[in-house]
């Protein structure tokens, strides 16, 4: 008997749901561990409070003297909540969060000590930055990096530590994190959108980006997960034969949530409430043991921080419940993987969602302006948007008949397609009074009714309009939302700036009225953006052929997709808007392309280890049992033994063939890996891992999975899919 596997199964079957008591209403505990405006009003002076609020609302800098008052109030609040330490909480380019804890403690001589936390400790810290990815921005021995407080994302307490969200930059000023470019991109789209909003409402002073993410994940019993080396090291299974029953009956989707999972969710949601993460929705997803949670929309920077924090606390709370959370985009073959849909919109300080129609033709023209400009931005930069969600793990999911394909397209529904078709026929130049009237009454004026009836959704579209927002469906479940949000915000900001220039030129040079100029520019955008609009099945070969005709990219692998990031046009785009300079852009390309190679390298080593140290020895052991059986039959029946040992002899031969192929392919893969590792070019190394190493995984897996269904279940060492997916 395979001891570890069966002990793990036995342990998992003994687990009971933890009892979680909801002592208070969620509204009462929401944000209790967050230094939000309620807490600030209690612990800060009026001057300090106003300084923080202005920094949040207007982006103004906080005076260092005022920072001392803020830090004192923050410290007293944190200590009153039981906090003993503080940390600058940041998001380096590792994909995980980082923190270094310091105590609210300082000696003052004569054996005495005090709790201390000054403005300098709040505003800036200097962590050792030597081992974080930097993409060539600095040498390893140049360790200095700075974290700087981001007042737009409130501090919070977790595990008795005051966590202060910060940016992370190099000594030379370049960004070494996800947050810094995101903040710059949000500022860029704010500036560009406000300028366009002035056409419709002079009172608009600020446009904020809102984000609502949907986090999909698997819950696997911790003992079962620990029995699988591939899950431990890669977050996914590299081997495993599909069980007889998977997701084909659709009986898990939106079904009754299992008791242990429900207990975990309630515990997680309680922690989310304390931390101000407004989670609202929970449900079973398509695959067995797959689930989803989603929050209420928030300002994008805060939403990104909350999702990043959530992924961390999900793992910590899972341990209490005897679970391991798998966030990998494709942890199991044969069942759906996990995504993280990013629902994106723009809202003004006057309370208007710019992607939601209003009650008047003027508000609807504003809606059309932002709606069509977003489409145009995606059309122009679809390859860059694809690169924003590229990773070794997401490559497994995109286009796998369960998620959007690698081709970026936009779904807007038949009714809105019809509206754009009518707008495309707008007269070039000045519009006649009748045409303006017809447009506003019969086209623009009826948009709210159109959207109300336009309830269909296309699950194969990577970028879909869903009523009052765009849903970027292709984002992977492990992704930091900052990356796709930075790219999306940047390309929309660039497009809005270009739009305003074109409209102003028509108004100034051709003396057109504002509405005429807007309609004229939008008409041209509709014509040039048709290629990106697609209403059909994104999984079909016909769409791939059609997309190629339209000039759309189909970068199916990360090395292909990332190449656009080093293009001159991309570097100029980010630099022109102040989002990232040339050094920062190039460094991110290097980090991401190297990250791809490292992930495939690790998977290659793990699959080789499992195949040779777990699967092959088990196959040989079972083969020996069969040989003993055949020898026994021969000793009893003599030459007639072949009549009684036909099946055993066939099995022995088949097992030998599988063992031979596994060993040969593992050797071939190891040699290919050595070739890749000697390659000094990061790009060529990634291409090698993609085209020489990774394709061999499937060959090894195929033969290992065949052995799984041939070998005695009592001998098989790896926890099987049926146990991983159906142990509740």
mmCIF file of N, CA and C in Angstrom, residues 360-362 364-365 368 418-419 422-423 425-427 431-447 450 515-516 519:
data_model
loop_
_atom_site.group_PDB
_atom_site.id
_atom_site.type_symbol
_atom_site.label_atom_id
_atom_site.label_comp_id
_atom_site.label_asym_id
_atom_site.label_seq_id
_atom_site.Cartn_x
_atom_site.Cartn_y
_atom_site.Cartn_z
ATOM 1 N N UNK A 360 -30.611 61.573 -20.715
ATOM 2 C CA UNK A 360 -30.691 62.603 -21.753
ATOM 3 C C UNK A 360 -29.758 62.262 -22.910
ATOM 4 N N UNK A 361 -30.035 62.772 -24.109
ATOM 5 C CA UNK A 361 -29.126 62.554 -25.249
ATOM 6 C C UNK A 361 -27.708 63.022 -24.965
ATOM 7 N N UNK A 362 -27.569 64.117 -24.207
ATOM 8 C CA UNK A 362 -26.241 64.625 -23.901
ATOM 9 C C UNK A 362 -25.455 63.616 -23.054
ATOM 10 N N UNK A 364 -25.971 60.486 -22.941
ATOM 11 C CA UNK A 364 -25.739 59.308 -23.775
ATOM 12 C C UNK A 364 -24.624 59.534 -24.789
ATOM 13 N N UNK A 365 -24.480 60.762 -25.245
ATOM 14 C CA UNK A 365 -23.361 61.078 -26.129
ATOM 15 C C UNK A 365 -22.047 60.970 -25.350
ATOM 16 N N UNK A 368 -21.364 57.285 -25.170
ATOM 17 C CA UNK A 368 -20.834 56.804 -26.451
ATOM 18 C C UNK A 368 -19.376 57.212 -26.645
ATOM 19 N N UNK A 418 -25.656 47.341 -33.592
ATOM 20 C CA UNK A 418 -26.585 48.042 -34.484
ATOM 21 C C UNK A 418 -26.487 49.557 -34.295
ATOM 22 N N UNK A 419 -26.364 49.992 -33.052
ATOM 23 C CA UNK A 419 -26.230 51.425 -32.768
ATOM 24 C C UNK A 419 -24.973 51.977 -33.433
ATOM 25 N N UNK A 422 -25.409 52.437 -37.105
ATOM 26 C CA UNK A 422 -26.162 53.647 -37.461
ATOM 27 C C UNK A 422 -25.294 54.890 -37.319
ATOM 28 N N UNK A 423 -24.456 54.922 -36.307
ATOM 29 C CA UNK A 423 -23.571 56.076 -36.119
ATOM 30 C C UNK A 423 -22.508 56.150 -37.213
ATOM 31 N N UNK A 425 -22.940 55.861 -40.231
ATOM 32 C CA UNK A 425 -23.486 56.532 -41.420
ATOM 33 C C UNK A 425 -23.651 58.038 -41.231
ATOM 34 N N UNK A 426 -23.191 58.548 -40.105
ATOM 35 C CA UNK A 426 -23.287 59.993 -39.859
ATOM 36 C C UNK A 426 -22.573 60.758 -40.973
ATOM 37 N N UNK A 427 -23.181 61.840 -41.426
ATOM 38 C CA UNK A 427 -22.618 62.660 -42.505
ATOM 39 C C UNK A 427 -21.256 63.221 -42.106
ATOM 40 N N UNK A 431 -23.387 68.414 -39.384
ATOM 41 C CA UNK A 431 -24.628 67.640 -39.445
ATOM 42 C C UNK A 431 -25.804 68.582 -39.663
ATOM 43 N N UNK A 432 -26.757 68.134 -40.447
ATOM 44 C CA UNK A 432 -27.966 68.933 -40.646
ATOM 45 C C UNK A 432 -28.803 68.902 -39.373
ATOM 46 N N UNK A 433 -29.647 69.920 -39.162
ATOM 47 C CA UNK A 433 -30.525 69.922 -37.976
ATOM 48 C C UNK A 433 -31.377 68.660 -37.884
ATOM 49 N N UNK A 434 -31.865 68.173 -39.037
ATOM 50 C CA UNK A 434 -32.699 66.966 -39.038
ATOM 51 C C UNK A 434 -31.880 65.748 -38.597
ATOM 52 N N UNK A 435 -30.641 65.640 -39.092
ATOM 53 C CA UNK A 435 -29.814 64.487 -38.744
ATOM 54 C C UNK A 435 -29.474 64.500 -37.253
ATOM 55 N N UNK A 436 -29.176 65.670 -36.738
ATOM 56 C CA UNK A 436 -28.888 65.766 -35.302
ATOM 57 C C UNK A 436 -30.105 65.359 -34.489
ATOM 58 N N UNK A 437 -31.271 65.829 -34.913
ATOM 59 C CA UNK A 437 -32.513 65.481 -34.209
ATOM 60 C C UNK A 437 -32.768 63.979 -34.268
ATOM 61 N N UNK A 438 -32.616 63.406 -35.463
ATOM 62 C CA UNK A 438 -32.841 61.959 -35.620
ATOM 63 C C UNK A 438 -31.852 61.149 -34.789
ATOM 64 N N UNK A 439 -30.618 61.601 -34.800
ATOM 65 C CA UNK A 439 -29.598 60.891 -34.030
ATOM 66 C C UNK A 439 -29.946 60.891 -32.539
ATOM 67 N N UNK A 440 -30.255 62.082 -32.049
ATOM 68 C CA UNK A 440 -30.482 62.207 -30.616
ATOM 69 C C UNK A 440 -31.778 61.542 -30.162
ATOM 70 N N UNK A 441 -32.776 61.538 -31.017
ATOM 71 C CA UNK A 441 -34.058 60.936 -30.628
ATOM 72 C C UNK A 441 -34.105 59.434 -30.888
ATOM 73 N N UNK A 442 -33.595 59.024 -32.031
ATOM 74 C CA UNK A 442 -33.786 57.637 -32.463
ATOM 75 C C UNK A 442 -32.583 56.723 -32.232
ATOM 76 N N UNK A 443 -31.418 57.296 -32.024
ATOM 77 C CA UNK A 443 -30.232 56.459 -31.808
ATOM 78 C C UNK A 443 -29.678 56.676 -30.405
ATOM 79 N N UNK A 444 -29.134 57.862 -30.184
ATOM 80 C CA UNK A 444 -28.508 58.153 -28.895
ATOM 81 C C UNK A 444 -29.520 58.134 -27.761
ATOM 82 N N UNK A 445 -30.674 58.698 -28.010
ATOM 83 C CA UNK A 445 -31.680 58.798 -26.955
ATOM 84 C C UNK A 445 -32.215 57.467 -26.479
ATOM 85 N N UNK A 446 -32.134 56.447 -27.334
ATOM 86 C CA UNK A 446 -32.708 55.142 -26.985
ATOM 87 C C UNK A 446 -31.680 54.152 -26.440
ATOM 88 N N UNK A 447 -30.463 54.596 -26.220
ATOM 89 C CA UNK A 447 -29.415 53.686 -25.753
ATOM 90 C C UNK A 447 -29.747 53.027 -24.413
ATOM 91 N N UNK A 450 -31.812 50.092 -25.118
ATOM 92 C CA UNK A 450 -31.039 49.077 -25.832
ATOM 93 C C UNK A 450 -30.233 48.240 -24.845
ATOM 94 N N UNK A 515 -20.867 69.036 -30.811
ATOM 95 C CA UNK A 515 -21.520 67.742 -31.064
ATOM 96 C C UNK A 515 -21.196 67.218 -32.458
ATOM 97 N N UNK A 516 -21.170 68.115 -33.451
ATOM 98 C CA UNK A 516 -20.820 67.704 -34.812
ATOM 99 C C UNK A 516 -19.404 67.115 -34.844
ATOM 100 N N UNK A 519 -19.332 63.649 -33.116
ATOM 101 C CA UNK A 519 -19.931 62.613 -33.967
ATOM 102 C C UNK A 519 -18.997 62.252 -35.128
#
